[in-house]
Every structure is written in C-alpha cells, then in structure tokens.
Tab-separated table of C-alpha atoms in Angstrom:
chain	number	residue	atom	x	y	z
A	280	MET	CA	6.649	-8.064	24.407
A	281	ASP	CA	7.882	-11.523	25.051
A	282	LYS	CA	5.905	-13.031	22.122
A	283	VAL	CA	7.576	-10.719	19.553
A	284	GLY	CA	10.826	-9.970	21.490
A	285	LYS	CA	12.740	-12.589	19.535
A	286	LYS	CA	11.270	-12.099	16.231
A	287	HIS	CA	10.479	-8.406	15.948
A	288	LYS	CA	13.108	-7.960	13.120
A	289	LEU	CA	10.879	-9.259	10.359
A	290	GLY	CA	8.966	-6.643	8.495
A	291	LEU	CA	6.195	-6.631	5.785
A	292	VAL	CA	5.972	-3.706	3.388
A	293	LEU	CA	2.703	-3.267	1.540
A	294	SER	CA	2.700	-0.661	-1.304
A	295	GLY	CA	-0.152	1.188	-2.660
A	296	GLY	CA	-2.195	1.129	-5.899
A	297	GLY	CA	-5.849	1.501	-5.361
A	298	ALA	CA	-7.677	-1.596	-6.665
A	299	ARG	CA	-4.507	-3.115	-7.679
A	300	VAL	CA	-3.971	-3.970	-3.868
A	301	ALA	CA	-6.232	-7.093	-4.570
A	302	TYR	CA	-3.060	-8.612	-5.700
A	303	GLN	CA	-1.415	-8.351	-2.195
A	304	VAL	CA	-4.513	-10.183	-0.859
A	305	GLY	CA	-3.996	-13.227	-3.089
A	306	VAL	CA	-0.222	-13.532	-1.931
A	307	LEU	CA	-1.306	-13.100	1.717
A	308	LYS	CA	-3.859	-15.709	1.133
A	309	ALA	CA	-1.298	-18.201	-0.082
A	310	ILE	CA	1.086	-17.337	2.854
A	311	ALA	CA	-1.827	-17.889	5.310
A	312	GLU	CA	-2.270	-21.346	3.760
A	313	PHE	CA	1.501	-22.171	4.202
A	314	LEU	CA	1.321	-21.558	8.049
A	315	PRO	CA	-0.575	-23.484	10.873
A	316	ARG	CA	-4.177	-22.703	11.148
A	317	HIS	CA	-4.085	-20.603	14.354
A	318	THR	CA	-0.855	-18.756	13.681
A	319	HIS	CA	-0.468	-15.390	15.211
A	320	ASN	CA	0.518	-12.510	12.918
A	321	PRO	CA	3.993	-13.634	11.522
A	322	PHE	CA	4.947	-9.974	10.572
A	323	PRO	CA	5.686	-7.957	13.860
A	324	ILE	CA	6.545	-4.957	11.983
A	325	ILE	CA	4.011	-4.183	9.207
A	326	CYS	CA	4.094	-0.919	6.997
A	327	GLY	CA	1.416	0.235	4.694
A	328	THR	CA	1.057	2.940	2.221
A	329	SER	CA	-2.020	4.119	0.321
A	330	ALA	CA	-4.455	1.344	-0.138
A	331	GLY	CA	-1.673	-0.914	1.268
A	332	ALA	CA	-2.341	0.942	4.436
A	333	ILE	CA	-5.787	-0.490	4.856
A	334	THR	CA	-4.364	-4.027	4.341
A	335	ALA	CA	-1.744	-3.414	6.831
A	336	ALA	CA	-4.145	-2.021	9.472
A	337	THR	CA	-6.416	-5.021	9.086
A	338	LEU	CA	-3.479	-7.405	9.610
A	339	ALA	CA	-2.510	-5.410	12.639
A	340	VAL	CA	-6.092	-5.491	14.066
A	341	ASN	CA	-6.272	-9.227	13.536
A	342	ALA	CA	-2.669	-9.943	14.876
A	343	MET	CA	-4.146	-12.732	17.197
A	344	ASN	CA	-5.212	-14.870	14.103
A	345	PHE	CA	-3.372	-14.340	10.935
A	346	HIS	CA	-5.797	-16.571	9.028
A	347	LYS	CA	-8.860	-14.559	10.312
A	348	GLY	CA	-7.459	-11.311	9.042
A	349	VAL	CA	-6.509	-12.539	5.508
A	350	GLN	CA	-9.929	-14.277	5.291
A	351	TYR	CA	-11.644	-11.055	6.079
A	352	LEU	CA	-9.509	-9.317	3.559
A	353	SER	CA	-10.248	-11.889	1.001
A	354	ASN	CA	-13.928	-11.786	1.550
A	355	VAL	CA	-14.066	-8.002	1.224
A	356	TRP	CA	-12.070	-7.880	-1.998
A	357	LYS	CA	-13.649	-10.918	-3.645
A	358	ASN	CA	-17.020	-9.204	-3.366
A	359	PHE	CA	-16.060	-5.456	-3.811
A	360	LYS	CA	-18.202	-3.161	-5.732
A	361	VAL	CA	-17.320	0.371	-6.885
A	362	SER	CA	-20.070	1.560	-4.651
A	363	ASP	CA	-18.253	0.107	-1.638
A	364	VAL	CA	-15.367	2.561	-2.183
A	365	TYR	CA	-16.859	5.646	-3.965
A	366	ARG	CA	-20.221	6.908	-4.939
A	367	SER	CA	-21.147	5.740	-8.434
A	368	ASP	CA	-24.867	6.661	-8.294
A	369	LEU	CA	-26.013	9.304	-10.659
A	370	ALA	CA	-26.982	11.727	-7.936
A	371	GLY	CA	-23.606	11.275	-6.120
A	372	VAL	CA	-21.480	11.556	-9.314
A	373	LEU	CA	-23.307	14.694	-10.541
A	374	SER	CA	-23.196	16.543	-7.260
A	375	ASN	CA	-19.513	15.712	-6.653
A	376	SER	CA	-18.680	16.764	-10.316
A	377	VAL	CA	-20.508	20.002	-9.835
A	378	ARG	CA	-18.531	20.644	-6.619
A	379	TRP	CA	-15.258	19.687	-8.285
A	380	LEU	CA	-15.902	22.063	-11.420
A	381	THR	CA	-17.025	24.850	-9.050
A	382	GLY	CA	-14.007	24.463	-6.881
A	383	LEU	CA	-11.780	24.660	-10.043
A	384	VAL	CA	-13.639	27.825	-11.232
A	385	LEU	CA	-13.460	29.436	-7.798
A	386	SER	CA	-9.734	28.581	-7.439
A	387	MET	CA	-8.938	30.305	-10.640
A	388	MET	CA	-10.774	33.257	-9.376
A	389	GLY	CA	-8.682	33.131	-6.172
A	390	ILE	CA	-11.457	31.968	-4.088
A	391	ASN	CA	-10.967	28.885	-2.083
A	392	LYS	CA	-14.149	28.294	0.036
A	393	LEU	CA	-14.854	24.708	-0.863
A	394	ASN	CA	-13.354	21.822	1.200
A	395	ARG	CA	-12.985	18.238	0.177
A	396	VAL	CA	-13.031	18.927	-3.606
A	397	SER	CA	-12.093	15.774	-5.645
A	398	LEU	CA	-13.071	13.907	-8.758
A	399	LEU	CA	-14.841	11.115	-6.622
A	400	ASP	CA	-16.672	10.988	-3.324
A	401	ASN	CA	-15.173	8.276	-1.109
A	402	ALA	CA	-17.955	8.391	1.682
A	403	PRO	CA	-18.694	4.659	1.227
A	404	LEU	CA	-15.005	3.832	2.029
A	405	VAL	CA	-15.216	6.230	5.111
A	406	ASN	CA	-18.374	4.338	6.265
A	407	LEU	CA	-16.804	0.814	5.598
A	408	LEU	CA	-13.564	1.673	7.691
A	409	SER	CA	-15.384	3.195	10.516
A	410	GLN	CA	-17.929	0.259	10.786
A	411	THR	CA	-15.657	-2.840	10.205
A	412	LEU	CA	-12.098	-1.881	11.414
A	413	PRO	CA	-11.711	-1.464	15.218
A	414	CYS	CA	-8.407	0.388	15.282
A	415	ASN	CA	-8.420	0.143	19.092
A	416	LYS	CA	-7.295	-3.252	18.884
A	417	ILE	CA	-3.987	-2.267	17.353
A	418	GLN	CA	-2.798	-1.084	20.793
A	419	GLU	CA	-4.214	-4.087	22.462
A	420	ASN	CA	-2.226	-6.562	20.127
A	421	ILE	CA	0.846	-4.458	20.869
A	422	ASP	CA	0.346	-4.640	24.611
A	423	ALA	CA	-0.330	-8.448	24.267
A	424	GLY	CA	3.191	-8.989	22.413
A	425	LEU	CA	1.456	-9.803	19.149
A	426	LEU	CA	2.643	-6.874	17.103
A	427	TYR	CA	5.775	-4.702	17.397
A	428	ALA	CA	4.886	-1.831	15.262
A	429	LEU	CA	2.441	-0.671	12.588
A	430	SER	CA	3.217	2.281	10.216
A	431	ILE	CA	1.072	4.234	7.919
A	432	THR	CA	2.519	6.693	5.496
A	433	ALA	CA	0.900	9.844	4.108
A	434	SER	CA	1.999	12.960	2.288
A	435	GLY	CA	1.545	16.413	3.898
A	436	TYR	CA	0.124	19.023	1.552
A	437	GLY	CA	1.348	21.790	3.737
A	438	SER	CA	4.758	20.759	4.753
A	439	GLY	CA	5.550	18.772	1.631
A	440	GLN	CA	6.857	15.966	3.897
A	441	SER	CA	6.414	12.235	3.546
A	442	VAL	CA	5.101	11.509	7.136
A	443	THR	CA	5.131	8.040	8.532
A	444	PHE	CA	2.720	7.677	11.499
A	445	TYR	CA	3.652	4.724	13.615
A	446	GLN	CA	2.163	3.071	16.659
A	447	GLY	CA	4.448	0.461	18.405
A	448	VAL	CA	6.100	-0.521	21.655
A	449	GLU	CA	7.630	2.035	23.870
A	450	GLY	CA	11.094	3.120	23.072
A	451	ILE	CA	10.824	3.423	19.223
A	452	PRO	CA	12.333	6.889	18.594
A	453	PRO	CA	11.049	9.298	15.855
A	454	TRP	CA	13.084	10.032	12.963
A	455	ARG	CA	13.711	12.872	10.437
A	456	ARG	CA	15.382	12.616	7.145
A	457	ALA	CA	15.332	14.699	3.946
A	458	ARG	CA	11.709	15.244	3.150
A	459	ARG	CA	10.490	12.427	5.357
A	460	LEU	CA	9.971	11.866	8.950
A	461	GLY	CA	8.394	9.364	11.400
A	462	ILE	CA	6.215	10.378	14.323
A	463	PRO	CA	4.308	8.305	16.987
A	464	ALA	CA	0.498	8.246	16.734
A	465	ARG	CA	-2.630	6.425	17.760
A	466	ILE	CA	-3.520	5.116	14.136
A	467	ASP	CA	-7.165	5.270	13.314
A	468	ALA	CA	-9.511	5.558	10.182
A	469	ARG	CA	-8.259	9.136	9.419
A	470	HIS	CA	-4.638	7.902	8.766
A	471	LEU	CA	-5.744	5.121	6.514
A	472	LEU	CA	-8.031	7.324	4.497
A	473	ALA	CA	-5.315	10.177	4.251
A	474	SER	CA	-2.771	7.569	3.069
A	475	ALA	CA	-5.095	6.204	0.365
A	476	ALA	CA	-6.334	9.622	-0.814
A	477	ILE	CA	-5.151	9.383	-4.509
A	478	PRO	CA	-4.276	13.053	-5.629
A	479	PHE	CA	-7.210	14.525	-7.453
A	480	ILE	CA	-9.473	11.526	-7.197
A	481	PHE	CA	-10.041	11.279	-3.520
A	482	PRO	CA	-10.261	14.109	-0.851
A	483	ALA	CA	-7.424	14.979	1.389
A	484	VAL	CA	-7.776	14.278	5.003
A	485	ARG	CA	-6.921	16.695	7.895
A	486	ILE	CA	-4.796	15.172	10.704
A	487	ASN	CA	-3.943	17.649	13.481
A	488	ARG	CA	-3.114	20.813	11.610
A	489	GLU	CA	-2.307	19.690	8.207
A	490	TYR	CA	-4.056	18.023	5.289
A	491	PHE	CA	-2.758	14.887	4.028
A	492	GLY	CA	-2.927	12.813	0.752
A	493	ASP	CA	-1.769	9.619	-0.739
A	494	GLY	CA	1.330	8.288	0.812
A	495	SER	CA	2.959	7.285	-2.224
A	496	MET	CA	3.454	10.818	-3.121
A	497	ARG	CA	7.009	12.098	-2.187
A	498	GLN	CA	7.676	8.660	-0.677
A	499	ILE	CA	11.240	8.433	-1.801
A	500	ALA	CA	12.364	5.428	0.399
A	501	PRO	CA	9.339	3.195	0.952
A	502	ILE	CA	11.482	0.505	2.610
A	503	SER	CA	12.962	2.860	5.294
A	504	SER	CA	10.012	2.901	7.694
A	505	ALA	CA	10.382	-0.843	8.166
A	506	LEU	CA	14.212	-0.252	8.892
A	507	HIS	CA	13.527	2.658	11.211
A	508	LEU	CA	11.089	0.578	13.226
A	509	GLY	CA	13.972	-2.155	13.536
A	510	ALA	CA	13.305	-4.671	10.837
A	511	SER	CA	16.509	-6.467	9.684
A	512	ARG	CA	14.483	-8.591	7.125
A	513	VAL	CA	11.715	-7.312	4.866
A	514	LEU	CA	9.170	-9.042	2.777
A	515	ILE	CA	7.816	-6.612	0.175
A	516	ILE	CA	4.573	-7.103	-1.757
A	517	GLY	CA	4.881	-4.771	-4.673
A	518	LEU	CA	2.362	-4.021	-7.560
A	519	GLY	CA	4.761	-3.384	-10.338
A	520	GLN	CA	5.487	-6.226	-12.758
A	521	GLY	CA	8.222	-8.460	-11.409
A	522	GLY	CA	11.313	-9.530	-13.103
A	523	PRO	CA	13.833	-7.459	-15.206
A	524	GLU	CA	12.257	-4.541	-16.839
A	525	VAL	CA	12.344	-4.637	-20.637
A	526	PRO	CA	11.558	-1.358	-22.299
A	527	ARG	CA	8.757	-1.351	-24.804
A	528	TYR	CA	9.016	1.258	-27.503
A	529	LYS	CA	6.061	1.626	-29.769
A	530	GLN	CA	4.879	4.223	-32.262
A	531	MET	CA	2.318	6.650	-30.886
A	532	GLY	CA	0.330	8.200	-33.645
A	533	ASP	CA	-1.982	10.283	-31.497
A	534	TYR	CA	-1.235	12.717	-28.762
A	535	PRO	CA	-1.619	10.948	-25.316
A	536	SER	CA	-4.981	11.406	-23.765
A	537	LEU	CA	-5.562	12.815	-20.287
A	538	ALA	CA	-6.025	9.331	-18.966
A	539	HIS	CA	-2.885	8.082	-20.490
A	540	ILE	CA	-0.925	10.950	-18.886
A	541	ALA	CA	-2.775	10.337	-15.611
A	542	GLY	CA	-2.057	6.564	-15.634
A	543	HIS	CA	1.612	7.314	-16.455
A	544	ALA	CA	1.680	9.818	-13.454
A	545	LEU	CA	0.122	7.347	-11.110
A	546	ASN	CA	2.563	4.522	-12.094
A	547	SER	CA	5.343	6.955	-11.289
A	548	ILE	CA	3.769	7.718	-7.802
A	549	PHE	CA	2.914	4.160	-6.960
A	550	LEU	CA	5.590	2.005	-8.508
A	551	ASP	CA	8.874	3.881	-9.331
A	552	SER	CA	10.067	4.869	-5.923
A	553	LEU	CA	9.759	1.279	-4.584
A	554	GLU	CA	11.732	-0.051	-7.457
A	555	VAL	CA	14.466	2.691	-6.962
A	556	ASP	CA	14.548	2.185	-3.091
A	557	LEU	CA	15.005	-1.502	-3.604
A	558	GLU	CA	17.790	-1.058	-6.061
A	559	ARG	CA	19.471	1.182	-3.588
A	560	LEU	CA	19.110	-1.267	-0.734
A	561	GLN	CA	20.646	-4.058	-2.895
A	562	ARG	CA	23.568	-1.919	-3.728
A	563	ILE	CA	24.131	-0.977	-0.122
A	564	ASN	CA	23.914	-4.726	0.776
A	565	ARG	CA	26.634	-5.439	-1.754
A	566	THR	CA	28.778	-2.701	-0.297
A	567	VAL	CA	28.167	-3.946	3.258
A	568	SER	CA	29.286	-7.507	2.267
A	569	LEU	CA	32.644	-6.156	1.299
A	570	MET	CA	33.265	-4.299	4.678
A	571	PRO	CA	35.315	-5.660	7.525
A	572	GLU	CA	33.006	-6.260	10.625
A	573	ASP	CA	34.524	-3.367	12.605
A	574	VAL	CA	33.877	-0.776	9.976
A	575	LYS	CA	30.183	-1.945	9.700
A	576	GLN	CA	29.792	-1.430	13.406
A	577	ALA	CA	31.600	2.044	13.265
A	578	ILE	CA	29.162	3.358	10.612
A	579	SER	CA	26.061	1.535	11.816
A	580	LEU	CA	25.523	-0.314	8.448
A	581	ARG	CA	23.944	-3.789	8.378
A	582	HIS	CA	22.785	-6.197	5.750
A	583	ILE	CA	19.093	-6.288	5.282
A	584	ASP	CA	17.641	-9.478	3.893
A	585	VAL	CA	14.750	-8.546	1.285
A	586	MET	CA	12.277	-10.605	-0.660
A	587	VAL	CA	9.990	-9.096	-3.137
A	588	ILE	CA	6.757	-10.733	-4.502
A	589	ALA	CA	5.369	-8.900	-7.580
A	590	PRO	CA	2.763	-9.553	-10.234
A	591	SER	CA	4.090	-11.892	-13.011
A	592	GLN	CA	1.611	-10.383	-15.550
A	593	PRO	CA	0.821	-6.663	-16.392
A	594	ILE	CA	-1.900	-5.500	-14.282
A	595	ASP	CA	-3.014	-2.783	-16.800
A	596	LYS	CA	-3.613	-5.657	-19.415
A	597	ILE	CA	-5.790	-7.582	-16.917
A	598	ALA	CA	-7.771	-4.269	-16.391
A	599	GLU	CA	-8.605	-3.920	-20.005
A	600	HIS	CA	-10.851	-7.040	-19.814
A	601	TYR	CA	-12.847	-5.591	-16.879
A	602	ALA	CA	-12.932	-1.953	-17.574
A	603	ALA	CA	-16.550	-2.159	-19.150
A	604	ARG	CA	-17.792	-3.461	-15.766
A	605	LEU	CA	-17.392	-0.111	-14.120
A	606	PRO	CA	-20.842	1.546	-13.607
A	607	TRP	CA	-22.081	3.580	-16.493
A	608	THR	CA	-21.839	6.884	-14.538
A	609	ILE	CA	-18.087	6.336	-13.991
A	610	ARG	CA	-17.523	5.194	-17.564
A	611	PHE	CA	-19.172	8.206	-18.643
A	612	LEU	CA	-16.960	10.384	-16.381
A	613	LEU	CA	-13.872	8.634	-17.548
A	614	ARG	CA	-14.643	8.574	-21.152
A	615	GLY	CA	-14.112	12.256	-21.334
A	616	VAL	CA	-10.515	11.899	-20.457
A	617	GLY	CA	-9.958	8.963	-22.540
A	618	ALA	CA	-9.810	6.396	-19.722
A	619	MET	CA	-11.984	3.926	-21.560
A	620	ARG	CA	-9.549	3.398	-24.377
A	621	ARG	CA	-6.819	0.859	-24.248
A	622	SER	CA	-4.265	3.581	-23.404
A	623	GLY	CA	-6.256	4.525	-20.261
A	624	ALA	CA	-6.209	1.076	-18.733
A	625	ASN	CA	-3.556	2.020	-16.218
A	626	LEU	CA	-5.825	4.806	-14.774
A	627	VAL	CA	-8.837	2.501	-14.801
A	628	SER	CA	-6.647	-0.270	-12.960
A	629	TYR	CA	-6.433	1.958	-9.929
A	630	LEU	CA	-10.217	2.595	-9.620
A	631	LEU	CA	-11.635	-0.716	-10.821
A	632	PHE	CA	-13.132	-1.878	-7.513
A	633	ASP	CA	-14.959	-4.645	-9.264
A	634	LYS	CA	-15.225	-8.248	-8.003
A	635	GLY	CA	-14.330	-9.802	-11.274
A	636	PHE	CA	-11.098	-7.721	-11.611
A	637	CYS	CA	-10.241	-8.153	-7.845
A	638	ARG	CA	-10.712	-11.873	-8.103
A	639	ALA	CA	-8.484	-12.114	-10.981
A	640	LEU	CA	-5.762	-10.222	-9.105
A	641	ILE	CA	-6.272	-12.350	-5.979
A	642	GLU	CA	-5.787	-15.423	-8.132
A	643	LEU	CA	-2.664	-14.043	-9.696
A	644	GLY	CA	-1.284	-13.162	-6.376
A	645	TYR	CA	-2.036	-16.555	-4.854
A	646	GLN	CA	-0.523	-18.387	-7.926
A	647	ASP	CA	2.613	-16.235	-7.920
A	648	ALA	CA	3.112	-16.968	-4.132
A	649	LEU	CA	2.363	-20.603	-4.597
A	650	LYS	CA	5.174	-20.899	-7.172
A	651	ARG	CA	7.567	-19.468	-4.672
A	652	LYS	CA	6.366	-21.472	-1.508
A	653	GLU	CA	9.802	-22.871	-0.633
A	654	GLU	CA	11.413	-19.591	-0.915
A	655	ILE	CA	8.719	-17.704	1.147
A	656	MET	CA	8.805	-20.385	3.816
A	657	ALA	CA	12.608	-20.204	3.931
A	658	PHE	CA	12.430	-16.518	4.352
A	659	LEU	CA	9.650	-16.782	7.119
A	660	ASP	CA	11.593	-19.600	9.013
A	661	GLN	CA	11.230	-19.068	12.696
A	662	LYS	CA	14.767	-20.401	13.650
A	663	GLN	CA	16.462	-18.050	11.246
A	664	GLU	CA	14.434	-15.282	12.356
A	665	GLU	CA	15.010	-15.820	16.081
A	666	GLU	CA	18.761	-16.250	15.380
A	667	ALA	CA	18.882	-12.947	13.443
A	668	ALA	CA	16.935	-11.075	16.147
A	669	GLY	CA	19.130	-12.325	18.797
A	670	ASN	CA	22.333	-11.266	17.067
A	671	LEU	CA	20.809	-7.847	16.654
A	672	SER	CA	18.907	-7.437	19.923
A	673	GLN	CA	19.385	-4.106	21.665
C-alpha cells in the first residue's frame, strides 16, 4: 500500500457508450504522452461502467505500466472490426435473429425457455476478453501497491439495483443507498460483459444468483462509486458533447423511427445521469464552500475537485460518415428499424465498432486532451495530490 497510500484520493471515472468509448482511448493516449515513459498507473481509483468498464479493467491489469495499458487499448480500438465484438456473418445474424424472434413469440405465449435472447451475439467479445485480459493481475497490482481500487457497475434485472462490484485494498466498506449498492468482488470477465450488456442488443450475464445488464441503466449517481472508494479528486472522461448545452429545435415531419427512439433512449441511459450527477456535485461543492469548517466536519461533507473531458464535436454526426462501413448483414438488420437514416445515427454510433470510426474518435479525444494539457497536468500534479491525500488520510 505504500506506493498509493499518499495518492489514493485521485479517481478516474469512465462512462459507457459502446463504440463511442474509442474517444476515451484518445484522451488516455494524450495523458500517457504527458507523463514519463515508465509511469505507473496515475489513477489509483478507477471506476468503469458499460464499455468503459473494459477500459477501466485494462488500465487496472496494466497498472505497472500506464503507457503499456494505453498502447494496448489504442492498438485494439484502432483495428477494431464489428466481428471482434459481435457476430456479423450471415449464419450468426440469422441464427441469433431467429432465436430473438422465437423468444419474443414464446414470451407472448407466457413461455420463457430461451436464455441469452438478444438482438446481437457478442460471443466474439467474450472470447476476446477471456483470451487477452488476465483479470488475476488486478489483485496482484493491488497487493503491489499500484492500485487502490477498481469498480465495475452493472444493473441487476432481478433486484432493480445499480450494483457496483469493487476490488480493492482491505478495509473498504460496502455501501447501500437508494437503488444502488457497492459490494466487494473478485472482478473477472463476467463483470465486464454484464456491465457492457446494452439492453436488448447484448445478452444479460448471470453473476451469482442474478442476471445483470448494462451498468448505465439505473445508474443515477455515476460519480458516487469513486467517492465511496475514497476519491477526493475525480477525472471524468464522458461521452456527451462538452460545453453548455444549447437546445436545438427542429421540425419533424415524420413520426420518429424505432432507431430514432432507440438512440434517444440510449442517450438517456448513457449520457443524462452523468450530466445530472455532475451538476449535483458542483452544487454541493458550492454549498460546502460557504460552510464553516466545524460544520463540514460535523456533517461529513467535503469539497470534491472534478475535471471533465468530453467530446468537442457531436459523436452522432461523426457516425453518419461511417455508418455505411457496417457489414451488410448488420446494415440490413438495422435498416428495418430506420437506423441507416440520418435520424438513426445515434443508435449506429453505439454499435459502429469500425476502425475508421474508432480512429476518428481516438483522434478527437487526443486533440481535445492536447488542447487542455496544462489543465490536465495541473489536475494530475503529484504534489497537490499528496498534499490533499495527507490532509484527508484516515
């Protein structure tokens, strides 16, 4: 614990968003370049949700060498094919579609005998994680003092709870709040697959006695996991467009397609809760700044430094330029719900695991981080971090 004992208050929060997570890789690539070549993981507390959970686990596994972990992520995402994540071959799409439709019919008849019914078959992702991500190294890095805690959030279909599975040093207490709880676990590929199981699209995953789906569902406080694990300073890499939101009203002549509605729903799941939680945290910070010190201690409130890095351009607009690169089988499948129209770009952006699209998002994340280099370096400054941790050490 000596290596992270003085700096374990810095947390990294990685939100979810399917293929959009390539943006996070670009930001991390820039941060890695800002730091010395053989730097250990600079984020002792790492929290991931949905596809961001896979990024988080990769950083935790490679905590000994931050550059190596980021380079691995960059190599994977720069060369991604749809077939690396879900089956796009004709036989795979047809068989899974038949199972999906059969499951719907049987469910309408009150029969529920088919398991793992989903629009797409993510067997390739299952194989990729099992072959390339040795999760046993997470505990090794914790024991070596290179990592304080890793958390992965998933949504329980049975309990309706947002469950944060965390693996960290001894003494981190579990927590329970309204509709969310944190429980200790040995994190493995099941937790990552469960957290990234986009509803309807990818199959739920059973962990212990419950089936879990995408962690962004019902996650009303995405930043809270980092705070429960002890972070006093949090860097957030989000996937909603940064800057003040300007409502855009435009006339809709046609009734919204299923893809338009689905994309709207996914944006609500993946983007809205983080923005609301961030606004809540900033409001609490302002309130705390007005309190006398004795009052702060009496009610256990403290100021949380937060930095957010988010795309400077709308990701759905970028997706429009690459949608045609989806395999024809997937385009055919999605065309029926209107996803190949411009209004369906949001939905497509979550499923577009294409190297061209991913490279565009990596470059966007990289450039966005470069523009804020001084701000990022000041936030990561080791002297400030040690001083903050020393003042708040338990």
